mmCIF file of C-alpha atoms in Angstrom:
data_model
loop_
_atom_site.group_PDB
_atom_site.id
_atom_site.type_symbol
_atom_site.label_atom_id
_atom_site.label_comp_id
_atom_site.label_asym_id
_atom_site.label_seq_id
_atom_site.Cartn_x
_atom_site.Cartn_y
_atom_site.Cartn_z
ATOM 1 C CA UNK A 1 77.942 -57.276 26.938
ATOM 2 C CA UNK A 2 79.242 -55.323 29.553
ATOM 3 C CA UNK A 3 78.388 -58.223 32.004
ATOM 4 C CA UNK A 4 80.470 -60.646 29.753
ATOM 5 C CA UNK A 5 83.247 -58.502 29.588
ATOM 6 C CA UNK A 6 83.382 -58.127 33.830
ATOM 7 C CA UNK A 7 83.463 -62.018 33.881
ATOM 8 C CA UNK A 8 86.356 -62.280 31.271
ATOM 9 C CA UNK A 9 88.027 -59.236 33.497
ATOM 10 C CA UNK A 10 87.643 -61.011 36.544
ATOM 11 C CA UNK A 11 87.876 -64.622 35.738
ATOM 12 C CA UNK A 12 91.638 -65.483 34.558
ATOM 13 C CA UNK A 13 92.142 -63.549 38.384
ATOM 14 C CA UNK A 14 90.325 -65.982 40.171
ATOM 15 C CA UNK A 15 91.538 -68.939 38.472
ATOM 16 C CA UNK A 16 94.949 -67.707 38.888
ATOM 17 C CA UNK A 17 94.057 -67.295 43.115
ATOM 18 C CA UNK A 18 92.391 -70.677 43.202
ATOM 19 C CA UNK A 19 95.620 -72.154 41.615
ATOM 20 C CA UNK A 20 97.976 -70.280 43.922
ATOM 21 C CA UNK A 21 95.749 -71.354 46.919
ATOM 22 C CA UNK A 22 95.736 -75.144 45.688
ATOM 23 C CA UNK A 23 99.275 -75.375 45.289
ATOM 24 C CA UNK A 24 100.071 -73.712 48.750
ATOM 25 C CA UNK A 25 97.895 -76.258 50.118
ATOM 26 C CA UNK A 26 99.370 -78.764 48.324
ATOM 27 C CA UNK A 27 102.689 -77.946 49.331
ATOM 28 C CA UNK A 28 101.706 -77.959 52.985
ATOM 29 C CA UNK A 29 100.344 -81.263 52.496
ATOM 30 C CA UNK A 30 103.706 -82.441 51.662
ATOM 31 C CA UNK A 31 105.377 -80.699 54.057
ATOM 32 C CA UNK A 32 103.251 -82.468 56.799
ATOM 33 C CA UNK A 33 104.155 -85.367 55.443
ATOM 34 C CA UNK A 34 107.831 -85.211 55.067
ATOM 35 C CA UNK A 35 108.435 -83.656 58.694
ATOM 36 C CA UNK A 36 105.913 -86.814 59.172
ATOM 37 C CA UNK A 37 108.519 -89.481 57.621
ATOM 38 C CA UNK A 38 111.401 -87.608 59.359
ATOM 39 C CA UNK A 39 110.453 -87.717 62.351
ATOM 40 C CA UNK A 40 109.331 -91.400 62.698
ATOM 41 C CA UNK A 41 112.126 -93.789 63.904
ATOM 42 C CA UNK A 42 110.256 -96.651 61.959
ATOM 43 C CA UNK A 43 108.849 -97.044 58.085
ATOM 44 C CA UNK A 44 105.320 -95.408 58.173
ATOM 45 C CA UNK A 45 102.516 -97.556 56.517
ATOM 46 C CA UNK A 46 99.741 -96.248 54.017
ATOM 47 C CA UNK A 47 97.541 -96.563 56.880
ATOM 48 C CA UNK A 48 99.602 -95.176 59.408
ATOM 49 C CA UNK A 49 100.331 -91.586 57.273
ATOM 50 C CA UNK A 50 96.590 -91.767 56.647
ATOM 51 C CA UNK A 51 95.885 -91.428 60.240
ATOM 52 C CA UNK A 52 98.255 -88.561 61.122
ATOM 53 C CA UNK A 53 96.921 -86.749 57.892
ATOM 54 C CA UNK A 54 94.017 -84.446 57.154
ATOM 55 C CA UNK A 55 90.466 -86.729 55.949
ATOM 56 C CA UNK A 56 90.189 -87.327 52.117
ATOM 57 C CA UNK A 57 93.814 -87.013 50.961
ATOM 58 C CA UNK A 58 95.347 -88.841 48.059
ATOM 59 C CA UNK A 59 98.318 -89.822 50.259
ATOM 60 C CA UNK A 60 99.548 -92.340 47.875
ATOM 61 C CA UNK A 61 99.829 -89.678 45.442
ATOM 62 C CA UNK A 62 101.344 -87.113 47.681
ATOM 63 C CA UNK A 63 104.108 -89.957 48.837
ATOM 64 C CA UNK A 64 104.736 -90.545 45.066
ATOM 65 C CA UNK A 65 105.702 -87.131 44.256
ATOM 66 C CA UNK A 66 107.771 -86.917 46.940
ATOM 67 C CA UNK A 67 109.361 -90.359 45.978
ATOM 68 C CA UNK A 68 110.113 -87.766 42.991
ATOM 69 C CA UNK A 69 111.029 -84.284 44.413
ATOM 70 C CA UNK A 70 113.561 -86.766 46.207
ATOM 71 C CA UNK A 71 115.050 -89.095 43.935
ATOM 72 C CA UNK A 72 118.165 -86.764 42.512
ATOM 73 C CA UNK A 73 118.879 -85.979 45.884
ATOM 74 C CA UNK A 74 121.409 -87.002 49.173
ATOM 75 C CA UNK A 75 118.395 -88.556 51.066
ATOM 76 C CA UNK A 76 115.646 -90.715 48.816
ATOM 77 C CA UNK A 77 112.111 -91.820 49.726
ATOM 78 C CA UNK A 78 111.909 -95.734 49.411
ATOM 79 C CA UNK A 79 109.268 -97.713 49.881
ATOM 80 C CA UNK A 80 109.982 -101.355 51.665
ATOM 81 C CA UNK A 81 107.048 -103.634 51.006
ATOM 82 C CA UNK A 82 103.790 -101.459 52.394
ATOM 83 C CA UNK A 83 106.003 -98.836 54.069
ATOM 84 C CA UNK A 84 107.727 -95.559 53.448
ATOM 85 C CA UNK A 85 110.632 -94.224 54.977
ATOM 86 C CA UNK A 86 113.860 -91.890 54.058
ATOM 87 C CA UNK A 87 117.642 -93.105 53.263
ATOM 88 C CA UNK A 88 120.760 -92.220 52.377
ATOM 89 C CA UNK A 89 120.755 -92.180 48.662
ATOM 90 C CA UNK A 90 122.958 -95.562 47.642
ATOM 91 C CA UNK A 91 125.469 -94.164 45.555
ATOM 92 C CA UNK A 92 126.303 -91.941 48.553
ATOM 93 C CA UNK A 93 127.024 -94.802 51.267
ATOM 94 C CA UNK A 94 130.716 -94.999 51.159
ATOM 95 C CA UNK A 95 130.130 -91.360 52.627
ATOM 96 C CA UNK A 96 128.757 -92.413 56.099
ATOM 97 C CA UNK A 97 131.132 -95.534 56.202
ATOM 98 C CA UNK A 98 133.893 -93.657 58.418
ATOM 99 C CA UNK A 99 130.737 -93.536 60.956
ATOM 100 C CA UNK A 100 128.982 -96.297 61.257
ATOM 101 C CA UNK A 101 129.612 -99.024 64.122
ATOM 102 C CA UNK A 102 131.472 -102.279 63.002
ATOM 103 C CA UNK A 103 128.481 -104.482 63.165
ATOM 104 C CA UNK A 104 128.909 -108.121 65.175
ATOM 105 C CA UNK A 105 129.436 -110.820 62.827
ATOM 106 C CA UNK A 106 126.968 -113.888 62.805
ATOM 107 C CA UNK A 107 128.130 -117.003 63.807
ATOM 108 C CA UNK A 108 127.169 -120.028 60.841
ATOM 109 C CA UNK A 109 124.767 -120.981 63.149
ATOM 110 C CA UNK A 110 122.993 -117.866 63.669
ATOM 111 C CA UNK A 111 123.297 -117.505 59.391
ATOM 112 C CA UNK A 112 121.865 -120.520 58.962
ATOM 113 C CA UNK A 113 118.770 -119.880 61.406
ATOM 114 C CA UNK A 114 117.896 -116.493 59.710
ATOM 115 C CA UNK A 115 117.972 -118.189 56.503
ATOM 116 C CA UNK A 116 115.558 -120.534 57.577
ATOM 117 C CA UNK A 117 113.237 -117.863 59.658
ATOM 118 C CA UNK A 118 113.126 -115.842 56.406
ATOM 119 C CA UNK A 119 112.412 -118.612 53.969
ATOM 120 C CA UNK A 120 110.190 -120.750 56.412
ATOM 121 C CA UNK A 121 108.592 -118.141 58.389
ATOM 122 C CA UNK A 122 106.420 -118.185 60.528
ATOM 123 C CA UNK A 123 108.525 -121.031 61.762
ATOM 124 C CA UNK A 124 109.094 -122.292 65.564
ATOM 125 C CA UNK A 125 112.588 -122.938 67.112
ATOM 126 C CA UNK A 126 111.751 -126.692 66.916
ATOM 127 C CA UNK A 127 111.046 -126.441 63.425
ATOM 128 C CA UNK A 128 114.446 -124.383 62.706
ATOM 129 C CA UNK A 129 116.256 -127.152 64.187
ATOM 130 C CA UNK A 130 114.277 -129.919 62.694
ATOM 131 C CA UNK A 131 115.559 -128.169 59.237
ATOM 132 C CA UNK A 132 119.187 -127.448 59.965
ATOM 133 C CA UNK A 133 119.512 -130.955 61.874
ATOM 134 C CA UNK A 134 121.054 -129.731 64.670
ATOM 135 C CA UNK A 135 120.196 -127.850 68.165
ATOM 136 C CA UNK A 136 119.382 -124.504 68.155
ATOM 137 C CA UNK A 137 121.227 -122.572 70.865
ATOM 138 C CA UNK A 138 119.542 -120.115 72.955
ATOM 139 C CA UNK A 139 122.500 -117.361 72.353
ATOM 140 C CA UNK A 140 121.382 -118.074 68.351
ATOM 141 C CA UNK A 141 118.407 -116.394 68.943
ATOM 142 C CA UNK A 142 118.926 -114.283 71.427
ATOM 143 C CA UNK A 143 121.515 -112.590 69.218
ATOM 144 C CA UNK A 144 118.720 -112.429 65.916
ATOM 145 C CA UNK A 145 116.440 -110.780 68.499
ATOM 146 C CA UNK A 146 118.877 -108.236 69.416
ATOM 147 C CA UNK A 147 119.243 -106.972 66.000
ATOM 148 C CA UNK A 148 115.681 -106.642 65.541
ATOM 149 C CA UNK A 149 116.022 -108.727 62.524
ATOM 150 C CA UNK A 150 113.751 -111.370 63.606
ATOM 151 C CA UNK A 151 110.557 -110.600 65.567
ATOM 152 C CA UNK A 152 108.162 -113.006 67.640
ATOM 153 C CA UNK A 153 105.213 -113.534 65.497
ATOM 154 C CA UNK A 154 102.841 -114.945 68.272
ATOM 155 C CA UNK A 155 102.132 -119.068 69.334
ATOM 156 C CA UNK A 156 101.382 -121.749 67.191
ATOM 157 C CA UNK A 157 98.183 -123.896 68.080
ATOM 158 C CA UNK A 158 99.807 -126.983 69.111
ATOM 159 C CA UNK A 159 100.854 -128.628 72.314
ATOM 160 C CA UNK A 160 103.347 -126.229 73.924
ATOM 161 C CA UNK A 161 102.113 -123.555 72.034
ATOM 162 C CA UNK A 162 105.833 -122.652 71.038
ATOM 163 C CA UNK A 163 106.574 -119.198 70.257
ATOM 164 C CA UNK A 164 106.509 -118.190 65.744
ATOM 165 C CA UNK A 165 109.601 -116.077 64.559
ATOM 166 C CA UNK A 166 109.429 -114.296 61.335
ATOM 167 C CA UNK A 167 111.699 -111.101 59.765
ATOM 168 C CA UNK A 168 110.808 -107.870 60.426
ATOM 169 C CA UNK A 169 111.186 -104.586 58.358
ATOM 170 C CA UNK A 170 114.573 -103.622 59.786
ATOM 171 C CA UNK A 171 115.529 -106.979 58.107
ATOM 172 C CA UNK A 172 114.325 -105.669 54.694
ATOM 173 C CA UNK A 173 116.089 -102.224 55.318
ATOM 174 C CA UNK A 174 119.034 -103.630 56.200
ATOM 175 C CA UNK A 175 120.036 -106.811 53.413
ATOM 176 C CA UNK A 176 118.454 -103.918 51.176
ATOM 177 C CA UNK A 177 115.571 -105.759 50.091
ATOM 178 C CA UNK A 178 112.214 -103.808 48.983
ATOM 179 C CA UNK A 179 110.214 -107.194 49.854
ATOM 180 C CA UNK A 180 110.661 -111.006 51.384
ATOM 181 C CA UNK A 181 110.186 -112.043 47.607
ATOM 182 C CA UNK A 182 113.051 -110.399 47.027
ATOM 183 C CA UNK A 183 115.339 -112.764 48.719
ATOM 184 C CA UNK A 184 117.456 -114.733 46.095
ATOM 185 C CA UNK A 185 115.772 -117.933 44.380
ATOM 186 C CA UNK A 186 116.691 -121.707 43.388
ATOM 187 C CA UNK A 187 119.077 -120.597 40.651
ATOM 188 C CA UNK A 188 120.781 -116.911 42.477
ATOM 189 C CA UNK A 189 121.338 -119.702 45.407
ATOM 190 C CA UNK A 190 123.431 -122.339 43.491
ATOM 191 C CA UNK A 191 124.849 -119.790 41.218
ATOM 192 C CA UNK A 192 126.184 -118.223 44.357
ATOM 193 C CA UNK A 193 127.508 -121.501 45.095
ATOM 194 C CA UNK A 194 125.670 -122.114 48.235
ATOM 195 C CA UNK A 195 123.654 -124.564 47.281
ATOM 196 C CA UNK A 196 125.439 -128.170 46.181
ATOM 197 C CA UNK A 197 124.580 -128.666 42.428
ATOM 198 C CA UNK A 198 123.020 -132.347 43.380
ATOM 199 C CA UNK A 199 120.104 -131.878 45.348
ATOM 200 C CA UNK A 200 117.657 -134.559 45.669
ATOM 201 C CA UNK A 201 114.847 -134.819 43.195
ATOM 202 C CA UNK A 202 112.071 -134.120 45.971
ATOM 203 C CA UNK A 203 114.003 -130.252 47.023
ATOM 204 C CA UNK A 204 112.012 -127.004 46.194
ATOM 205 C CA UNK A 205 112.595 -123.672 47.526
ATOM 206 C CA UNK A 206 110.017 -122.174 50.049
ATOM 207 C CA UNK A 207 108.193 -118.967 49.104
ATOM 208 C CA UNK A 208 109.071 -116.637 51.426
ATOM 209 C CA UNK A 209 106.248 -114.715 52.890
ATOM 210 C CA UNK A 210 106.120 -112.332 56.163
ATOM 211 C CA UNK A 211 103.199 -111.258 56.409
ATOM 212 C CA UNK A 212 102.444 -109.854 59.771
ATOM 213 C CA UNK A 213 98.800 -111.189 60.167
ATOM 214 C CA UNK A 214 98.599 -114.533 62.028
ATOM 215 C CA UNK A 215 98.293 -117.414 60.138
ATOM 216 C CA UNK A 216 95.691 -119.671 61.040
ATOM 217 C CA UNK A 217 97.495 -121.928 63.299
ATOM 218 C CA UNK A 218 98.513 -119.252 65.230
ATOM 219 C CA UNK A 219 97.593 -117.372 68.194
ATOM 220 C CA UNK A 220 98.325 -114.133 69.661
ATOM 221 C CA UNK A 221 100.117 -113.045 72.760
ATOM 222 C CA UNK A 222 97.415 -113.288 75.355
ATOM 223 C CA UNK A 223 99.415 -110.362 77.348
ATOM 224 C CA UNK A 224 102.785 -108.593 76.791
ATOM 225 C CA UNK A 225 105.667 -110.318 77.149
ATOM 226 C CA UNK A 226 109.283 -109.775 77.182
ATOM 227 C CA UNK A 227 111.141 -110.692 74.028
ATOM 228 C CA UNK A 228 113.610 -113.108 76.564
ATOM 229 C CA UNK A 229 110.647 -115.023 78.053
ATOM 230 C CA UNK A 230 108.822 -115.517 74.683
ATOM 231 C CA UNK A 231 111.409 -116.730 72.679
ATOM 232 C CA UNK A 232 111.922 -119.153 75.245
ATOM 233 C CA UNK A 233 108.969 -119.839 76.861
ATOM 234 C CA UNK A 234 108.936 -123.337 75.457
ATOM 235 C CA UNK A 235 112.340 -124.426 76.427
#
């Protein structure tokens, strides 16, 4: 009896320190990881948290409930396709608009090709003109480059071996998309008007995908290049 009563003495203390310990550690855990996504200058994978955290944790958990600690406040955690990364809470934009640079406005041309990189990718610069009918010129992509909204994929397996293009996470961040399937359909497109109401019975819309793994008709850089020389390695 005197036994049992010991354990009931001691027991709700114990449980209360293994509680306390678990959510200090818990709380650590998440404060690895948000000084984690604060610190990187790019969205952080599943797999790249994973490798910066301790063995065995439930990161996708852990990322969740910081999704929630942040969701009421200035800064929210988003999640763009696979990746994670903090921004400035939408209804709080107009805020940061007296400091942000006037970006560069696209030329049609330079419109037209990202439309057809993002819908067609992984796509080559012959095949972007072969679809808007027209050259391509080199300042076109050099400028898409520049704002890291279109990235060199690798080379397709054919003669040449021209240089891929596909979007790139900055693209998602920036037109505010979570993923490529996000990107407006068919009916948003005509709606929008910028699509002409008679199309020809053979037109469908592509299904945008940007996957970063190589498809199977193409090849990876063999060494390093510079962005300049790869785009236009096959001019």
């Amino acid at each position: 009896m005197d036994d049992g009563i010991a354990e009931q003495d001691i027991a709700p203390d114990e449980d209360d320190d293994f509680a306390a310990l678990a959510h200090e550690a818990r709380l650590q855990l998440k404060r690895m990881l948000e000084a984690l996504l604060f610190a990187s200058a790019e969205p952080l994978s599943l797999l790249d948290i994973r490798a910066r955290m301790p063995d065995k944790i439930d990161v996708l958990a852990l990322l969740q409930q910081l999704q929630s600690d942040y969701a009421d406040r200035g800064v929210n955690l988003i999640q763009v396709e696979d990746k994670w990364l903090f921004r400035t809470a939408k209804d709080l934009s107009f805020m940061l608009q007296a400091e942000a640079f006037e970006p560069r406005k696209l030329s049609r041309a330079a419109l037209e090709t990202l439309a057809i990189i993002a819908y067609h990718q992984p796509v080559t610069r012959a095949e972007v003109e072969q679809i808007r009918g027209v050259s391509t010129i080199r300042g076109t992509l050099d400028v898409l480059l520049q704002t890291q909204w279109v990235r060199v994929r690798g080379r397709r397996r054919a003669p040449g071996r021209p240089v891929t293009f596909g979007t790139s996470d900055k693209f998602l961040v920036h037109f505010d998309l979570d993923s490529i399937q996000d990107l407006p359909g068919l009916e948003e497109l005509r709606g929008a008007g910028m699509l002409d109401s008679a199309l020809p019975p053979a037109f469908s819309m592509p299904s945008p995908d940007d996957n970063e793994d190589l498809t199977d008709d193409e090849d990876p850089f063999d060494e390093i290049e510079a962005l300049e020389t790869a785009a236009f390695a096959d001019d």
